[in-house]
Each structure stands twice: as C-alpha cells, then as structure tokens.
Amino acid sequence: MPGSGVQVPPIALGSRRPRWTSASVQRHLFAYLSLLPATIIVALFTLYPTLYSLNLALHQYHLLRPGRHPFVGARNFVEALSTPGLYSSLLVTLQFTAMSVAGTAVLGTLIALLLNQPFRLARVLQVAILIPWAIPAVMAGIIWRWVFRGDVGVLNGLLYSLGLIDSYRSFLGDPITAKLALVVAHLWKHLPLATILLLATLQVIPRELYDAAKLDGAGTWQLFRSITFPFLKPTLAVVLIFDTIVAFTTFDLVFAMTGGGPANATTLIAWYIYNEIFTNLNLGRGAALAFLVALLTLVIALVYLRALRTERLYREG
Amino acid sequence: MSIRKRVLLHGAAVLLLFWFLGPILWLVSASFQLDNELFSVPPHWIPHNPTLDNYTFLITREPPPVYQGAEMGRRASGEALSAIPALQNSLVVAGSVMVLNLALSALAAYPFSRLRFAGKDFVLGFIVTSRLIPAIAVGIPFFAIVQRLGLLDTKLALILVYLAFTLPFTIWFLIKYFDFVPPEIEEAAMVDGCGRLQALLRIVLPLSLPGLAATGAFAFMLAYSEFLFAVLLTRTMASKTVPVVLSAAAINFDVSYALASTAVVIAILPPIALALLFRNYVLRGLSTAFGQ
C-alpha cells in the first residue's frame, strides 16, 4: 500500500524479523521503490473507489434530485434487495454462469486432449483457436449477433441452404435460444484460453507414466482418470475460477448481442446494474446494488480458493 | 492410430475449425459485399459482385457512387465512419498501456520474486485481490476519480484505468515467470559489483523475453478490448475507442451491415496479428507459468 513506507506492522513480517543492517535497509529501499508506481496506480483505483461506493450507498443520491444527499443508512441496500428485477436477473446470471463453466470444463478438457494428439489438423486448430481469443468481447458479440439475427443472420442462411428450415427465424427474439446463443458466443470467446492452459499442462505429463500404466493393462478411461485428470486438476481449478468470475460479471456480450432481451431473458446482473444506474439515475441504490454483487463475487472467489487450498493440503499431506 | 480414431479426431477438428473460424470468414465475405447482396436468401457465401467500396469508404471517408443514393447514404451512419479515428485512439491507448505496464510490472515483480522484505505478502495480497472487484461495481467511483483529475474524455484516463486493471495480472504472471529464471547468474554478476537494477535490466529481463512478450501482448489486448469504462469515460472522438464506436453502430438498426462488417474486420486485425505473431512467445510464456 502506498504511504505505508518502511513502517509495516510486524504481523505481516512472517516468521523471521529482518535485521536492519545497511544491506537490509538497501534491499528494502530497492523493493519499495520498485513496487511504488504500480502499487499507487492499483491503490488509486481500488481503495478509493471502494470507499467512495460505500459512502454513496449510505446516502440518498439521485441525479434527478440533486443538491440534497442525506445519510440514509441501510435504506439503499434494503431497497436494492427488494427490487423484483434483481432476483430474476440473478437467476439468469446463475443459469448463464453454470452453463458457461460446465461448457468450459468439459469442452476445454476435450479440446485440449484433441490438440494433444499427433495429427496435422491439431496443429492447425492450435493456431486457429487463438483468433477468437484475440477478438475483443464486444466484437465477438457483434459477430455472433449477426450470426443469429433473423434477417441477415448467417445461421439462418446456413440452415436454409441445408434445407433444415423453410423460413428464417429470429434466434435472439426467443428467450431460450437467446440464452443459448449468449452461451455459445461466450464459449467461443473464452474456451480458447482455457484450452491453451489445459494443453500446456497436458504437455508436461511424463510419457513414462502412461507407458508404465499401459504395461499394467490400463484402458483409455483408466489412463485418463488416474494419470491425466490428477495432473489437469490444479489448472482446471484455476480455469474454472476464472471463468466463473468472467461469466458472472459478463457485460460486453450482452450489450452487443441482446441488450438484455427478449423480455429480460438475458439480463445478466452487470447489465441489470448498468441499467439501474444509467436509466434510473439512482446512484445511491445503484452503488448499494453494485456493492452487494461485488461481495457475492468475492464470496464465490473465496469459496473456490478455500476449496483449492484444502485440495492442495490434502494432496501434499 | 486406428482408422476409426483418425476419422473421429479429424471430424472433431473440422467441426471445431468451422465453429471458431466460420463466423469470421463470413464477416470477411460480408465486407466485400454491399447491403443489397447481403440480404439475399440464401446468402452468397462467396460474393458474386466482390467490391472494395466498403474499405475505400471507411479509409478515405469519400462515399463511392453506390453510397451516394438517398437510401444508402442514410444507412452509412457516422458511427461506422468513425471507425478509423477510433482505431487510432485504440492503438494509442493500448500501445501506451503495453509499454507502461511492461515497465511497471517488471519493476514490481522483481522484488517479489527475489527479495525478502517486510510487508511482502501483504502488498502482494492487496495487489492480486484488488482485481476481484467486478468492474461494474466501481463504475460510478471511477467516473468520479477521473472527473476530479480533470481527465474525462481523454486517452490518458483510459490508460490509467487500464494500467490499474492489467497490473495485478501481469505482476502475478511475471513473478511466476521470474521464479523460473535461475538466480545464480545475477548473484554472480552482483558479486562483480553489478547493482540490483542493473541485474534486473541486463540479466533477468533478457532471460525472460517469452514471459515479457506474453505480458505485453496480454496488456495490449486487454486495453484494446475494454468496453465498460470506455463507454463511461469517453464522450467524443478525442478519446472514443473502437469497441465504443462499433457497439454503437451494431445496435443501430439503421446502420449498413456491409460497412459495419468492414469496420469490424479492420478492428479485429491488430489483436489477431499480435496474437499470431507472438504466438510462440505467448504459448511458451503461458506454459512456463502453468506447466508446474
């Protein structure tokens, strides 16, 4: 933290207390000076916004009623929790997150296994997969919006050309297909990184392990379960935490693809808050809502991290 | 490999290639068509009358004859025409973030990887967990900070915000990377009277090129892609970036699909080029950090 300088409470010191010899002072000076610029920037955009948000959430702050901002305590939080749209939006977000994370885990593992096979097309795919990864989420949303559209939609064109449908339909106009379309676009954009990380892990598994297990007569499924999967598990955990947080806070895709519709079927929580703030202009309530969602995200992350840690202790112990 | 397995693997790979590349190939095909051809049923997968008019229009901003009619003129909305200036803004912002991020995160990651100092775990914990706060939760305060700094509608504001976003990831990543560089070489150099900073610049950084390339590419892409804060903090073409301009064009029902598709093709070129050029570095960087 900036400003904490050399004086740091002894709790943070760990087991050994550094002795203040001249070499040690020099080392500390170098460390703090190197850290300072990055830490200031991160702190400016972390600590201050958090406090600011909390302050906003505890006051009445409505852009249509300027000038008066009385302290209202928990009222914004109570109001935020009693808006009916919140719960349907949370439900939609949970559905979307569950489908995305499950898709990432299963497809990510399968594609990584495929890419790890020795054939030429696998190497082509390894390069091709980087392209969706490199495309910004907003543009991925625009691209998929145009795939699913009812008029120029290319999916319609494809199904029509193949004779599977006889008239165009609007995939983004139906609540169920719109939700699925959003998941397809999300996976398209975010699967590649998961796959690349899983593939990197697959490539360090020693081949001798498989050879030995095969000598012992293990089948493909047994090889996967007792060698591949245990190796993949730590990376898989990182990938799943990451995707849970990304999916849970998805905003760009919704903006570019569906605008939350039809009938709020794709109103993910980030989109919901955005509209609360910028349509209703109730900053206090918006901040309270944002605060609650931030807490929820934090809880999800901590639960995962705890699970990971116990897992590691279990493995090492 | 048995025949059955070969067929299965190739089939799966072809399907995946189709899923990952199909939409982009269609986008490229659409950029060489005009709106009247785009609406044909079924679509012309390969343009029957390929034209460069969309590209010429976007780059020169001089409407070619086809776009001068009343119908097309209306559809050629200003948003699509701002694509090139927005691209320039995006490149300036993302390029600056990449350079500054590399300098700051290398400097910050080095002591975490090599030195024992008071408060180490605390500062690192703070930096890394700072990114757990979802972007939407800090939208209003970010706006307030930027307003107070007098930086609304400037590229500098975006650069600062994106630095704050990328640094926690890149510092964490570079710490892991530096951990793989054996410390013996710098120790030997320091015995010969080389200072810490020199050791970092002359020994650790050159040995970490793949990690730095991955870091730089990551910072560039994140800055190039960011959308929510770009929407909140920009007003005019002085600072609007590509995602802001293109998303506005995409949800505008009046926009010309052909022009908008062309703008998207142009906009996705820089990050794709970067990803493919730095492919080996990025992959090696990632596998070093994740292959335990």
XYZ file of C-alpha atoms in Angstrom, chain B:
292
model
C -3.639 -44.704 -34.699
C -6.602 -46.817 -35.754
C -8.722 -45.707 -38.740
C -11.762 -45.182 -36.521
C -9.807 -42.942 -34.154
C -8.333 -40.970 -37.064
C -11.771 -40.317 -38.571
C -13.157 -39.316 -35.186
C -10.278 -36.917 -34.456
C -10.376 -35.310 -37.899
C -14.158 -34.952 -37.770
C -13.976 -33.222 -34.389
C -11.162 -30.948 -35.537
C -13.050 -29.910 -38.690
C -16.196 -29.141 -36.672
C -14.202 -27.030 -34.224
C -12.404 -25.181 -37.030
C -15.811 -24.422 -38.522
C -17.122 -23.114 -35.190
C -14.079 -20.997 -34.386
C -13.407 -19.592 -37.861
C -16.791 -19.763 -39.633
C -18.252 -16.532 -38.218
C -15.061 -14.617 -39.019
C -14.871 -15.946 -42.569
C -18.464 -14.859 -43.108
C -17.636 -11.408 -41.720
C -14.782 -11.097 -44.209
C -17.029 -12.251 -47.044
C -19.683 -9.712 -45.973
C -17.124 -6.904 -46.027
C -16.665 -7.455 -49.780
C -20.426 -7.242 -50.467
C -22.894 -4.369 -50.482
C -26.082 -4.306 -48.438
C -28.367 -5.343 -51.300
C -26.313 -8.503 -51.853
C -26.048 -9.204 -48.101
C -29.821 -9.547 -47.827
C -30.070 -12.282 -50.457
C -31.692 -15.546 -49.352
C -29.811 -17.855 -49.085
C -26.699 -15.723 -48.522
C -23.917 -15.557 -51.098
C -21.157 -17.327 -49.165
C -18.702 -16.084 -51.750
C -19.606 -12.591 -53.032
C -20.993 -12.615 -56.591
C -20.007 -8.977 -57.110
C -16.988 -8.533 -54.836
C -16.231 -4.878 -54.188
C -13.700 -2.837 -52.243
C -16.167 0.062 -51.879
C -16.669 -0.518 -48.144
C -12.955 -0.380 -47.439
C -12.407 2.672 -49.651
C -15.304 4.445 -47.958
C -14.061 3.747 -44.428
C -10.463 4.655 -45.152
C -10.905 7.717 -47.406
C -14.307 8.777 -45.961
C -15.251 9.745 -49.526
C -18.525 7.981 -50.369
C -18.156 5.905 -53.551
C -21.058 6.228 -56.074
C -23.104 3.315 -54.607
C -23.302 5.021 -51.225
C -24.453 8.353 -52.661
C -28.084 7.342 -53.225
C -30.557 8.504 -50.586
C -31.181 5.020 -49.157
C -27.516 4.023 -48.820
C -26.397 7.469 -47.722
C -28.704 7.281 -44.732
C -27.501 3.821 -43.830
C -23.832 4.770 -43.981
C -24.058 6.079 -40.471
C -21.495 8.316 -38.818
C -20.643 5.585 -36.344
C -19.211 3.305 -38.977
C -17.354 6.258 -40.460
C -15.670 6.991 -37.130
C -14.080 3.540 -37.248
C -10.652 4.702 -38.399
C -10.253 7.611 -35.914
C -11.450 5.246 -33.169
C -8.892 2.707 -34.293
C -6.180 5.325 -33.945
C -7.347 6.118 -30.402
C -7.425 2.422 -29.536
C -3.920 1.850 -30.838
C -2.528 4.819 -28.891
C -4.252 3.705 -25.678
C -3.397 0.011 -25.978
C 0.170 0.711 -27.103
C 0.811 3.045 -24.155
C -0.716 0.579 -21.706
C 1.509 -2.162 -23.100
C 4.734 -0.163 -22.726
C 3.942 1.306 -19.298
C 2.599 -1.975 -17.996
C 5.758 -3.838 -19.037
C 7.982 -1.304 -17.290
C 5.941 -1.101 -14.088
C 5.134 -4.777 -13.720
C 8.702 -5.955 -14.387
C 9.925 -3.484 -11.785
C 7.294 -4.598 -9.259
C 7.552 -8.340 -9.926
C 11.320 -8.473 -9.437
C 11.455 -7.779 -5.668
C 8.517 -10.156 -5.113
C 10.378 -12.914 -6.886
C 13.854 -12.312 -5.445
C 13.895 -10.319 -2.228
C 12.789 -10.835 1.330
C 11.272 -7.633 2.694
C 8.781 -6.512 5.301
C 5.154 -6.375 4.139
C 5.779 -8.542 1.063
C 2.816 -10.885 1.486
C 0.523 -8.044 2.427
C 1.302 -5.856 -0.598
C 1.165 -8.800 -2.983
C -2.133 -9.968 -1.495
C -3.529 -6.477 -1.867
C -2.457 -6.132 -5.488
C -3.735 -9.539 -6.556
C -7.092 -9.437 -4.733
C -7.786 -5.913 -5.996
C -8.935 -7.445 -9.259
C -11.660 -9.479 -7.599
C -13.848 -6.376 -7.536
C -16.142 -6.587 -10.575
C -15.783 -3.687 -12.991
C -19.451 -2.717 -12.850
C -19.188 -2.239 -9.076
C -16.682 0.602 -9.436
C -18.193 2.319 -12.472
C -19.506 5.376 -10.618
C -16.401 5.968 -8.455
C -14.068 5.591 -11.447
C -16.072 8.246 -13.196
C -15.765 10.474 -10.101
C -11.981 9.982 -9.834
C -11.410 10.706 -13.485
C -13.645 13.772 -13.292
C -11.765 15.047 -10.242
C -8.436 14.555 -12.025
C -9.880 16.620 -14.897
C -9.325 13.732 -17.295
C -12.840 12.991 -18.600
C -12.868 12.245 -22.310
C -9.073 11.862 -22.536
C -6.993 8.922 -23.634
C -4.831 9.384 -20.536
C -7.785 8.459 -18.301
C -8.265 5.189 -20.182
C -4.536 4.459 -19.999
C -4.519 4.930 -16.205
C -7.619 2.796 -15.666
C -6.317 0.010 -17.889
C -2.958 0.063 -16.117
C -4.788 -0.461 -12.823
C -6.657 -3.378 -14.414
C -3.749 -5.100 -16.078
C -1.019 -4.655 -13.461
C -2.352 -7.192 -10.921
C -2.440 -9.935 -13.582
C 0.866 -9.087 -15.173
C 2.723 -8.655 -11.863
C 1.463 -12.033 -10.680
C 2.365 -13.616 -14.010
C 5.859 -12.108 -14.131
C 6.592 -13.179 -10.537
C 5.839 -16.754 -11.584
C 7.994 -16.257 -14.654
C 10.960 -14.708 -12.844
C 10.833 -17.602 -10.371
C 11.904 -19.845 -13.239
C 14.973 -17.739 -14.082
C 17.837 -19.194 -12.014
C 19.092 -16.543 -9.543
C 22.719 -17.769 -9.683
C 23.620 -15.690 -12.746
C 22.529 -12.391 -11.182
C 24.163 -13.322 -7.913
C 27.440 -13.846 -9.728
C 27.018 -10.517 -11.529
C 26.277 -8.752 -8.247
C 29.386 -10.185 -6.660
C 31.189 -8.483 -9.568
C 29.697 -5.164 -8.444
C 26.582 -5.015 -10.587
C 23.625 -3.309 -8.824
C 20.131 -4.780 -8.358
C 18.559 -2.628 -11.042
C 21.324 -3.482 -13.481
C 20.920 -7.167 -12.666
C 17.232 -6.873 -13.487
C 17.783 -4.938 -16.717
C 20.830 -6.809 -18.045
C 20.237 -10.363 -16.862
C 16.711 -11.155 -15.714
C 14.794 -9.284 -18.431
C 16.754 -10.697 -21.411
C 16.278 -14.203 -19.965
C 12.535 -13.594 -19.578
C 11.716 -12.445 -23.116
C 8.929 -15.007 -23.707
C 7.292 -14.021 -20.430
C 7.608 -10.331 -21.261
C 6.172 -10.865 -24.731
C 3.192 -12.699 -23.238
C 2.772 -9.903 -20.681
C 2.920 -7.170 -23.306
C 0.501 -8.947 -25.609
C -1.895 -9.514 -22.713
C -1.802 -5.867 -21.616
C -2.312 -4.653 -25.173
C -5.257 -6.936 -25.768
C -6.997 -6.148 -22.518
C -6.669 -2.413 -23.155
C -7.739 -2.797 -26.773
C -10.822 -4.810 -25.765
C -12.071 -2.968 -22.694
C -15.562 -1.648 -23.140
C -17.449 -0.663 -19.980
C -15.076 2.084 -18.846
C -14.502 3.214 -22.393
C -18.264 3.839 -22.597
C -18.372 5.597 -19.229
C -15.282 7.785 -19.591
C -15.364 8.899 -23.225
C -17.602 11.467 -24.892
C -16.171 12.496 -28.243
C -13.844 11.210 -30.903
C -11.000 12.731 -28.870
C -10.976 9.518 -26.860
C -13.671 7.078 -28.083
C -12.147 3.688 -28.771
C -13.098 1.013 -31.277
C -15.411 -1.040 -29.005
C -17.431 2.089 -28.135
C -17.887 3.193 -31.733
C -18.570 -0.262 -33.138
C -21.035 -1.332 -30.451
C -22.990 1.869 -31.096
C -23.005 1.044 -34.801
C -24.013 -2.577 -34.170
C -27.103 -1.803 -32.129
C -28.198 0.950 -34.502
C -30.892 -0.640 -36.677
C -30.264 1.824 -39.443
C -26.628 1.007 -39.950
C -25.292 -0.506 -43.155
C -24.322 -4.114 -42.356
C -21.729 -4.150 -45.066
C -19.970 -1.048 -43.738
C -20.221 -2.188 -40.133
C -18.847 -5.631 -41.023
C -15.953 -3.965 -42.794
C -15.284 -1.813 -39.721
C -15.270 -4.928 -37.517
C -12.855 -6.710 -39.888
C -10.463 -3.751 -39.722
C -10.832 -3.511 -35.941
C -10.049 -7.149 -35.194
C -6.935 -7.173 -37.374
C -4.458 -5.660 -34.860
C -5.149 -8.051 -31.950
C -5.288 -11.072 -34.268
C -1.991 -10.074 -35.881
C -0.449 -9.614 -32.438
C -1.725 -12.995 -31.206
C -0.420 -14.821 -34.265
C 2.938 -13.004 -34.412
C 3.659 -13.540 -30.738
C 2.057 -16.966 -30.717
C 5.172 -18.884 -29.728
C 6.134 -16.426 -27.011
C 2.625 -16.311 -25.601
C 2.272 -20.089 -25.598
C 5.739 -20.588 -24.101
C 5.059 -17.885 -21.519
C 1.776 -19.476 -20.520
C 3.135 -22.981 -20.378
C 6.060 -21.894 -18.224
C 3.714 -20.237 -15.760
C 1.140 -23.037 -15.751
C 3.022 -26.220 -16.526
C 4.092 -26.764 -12.916
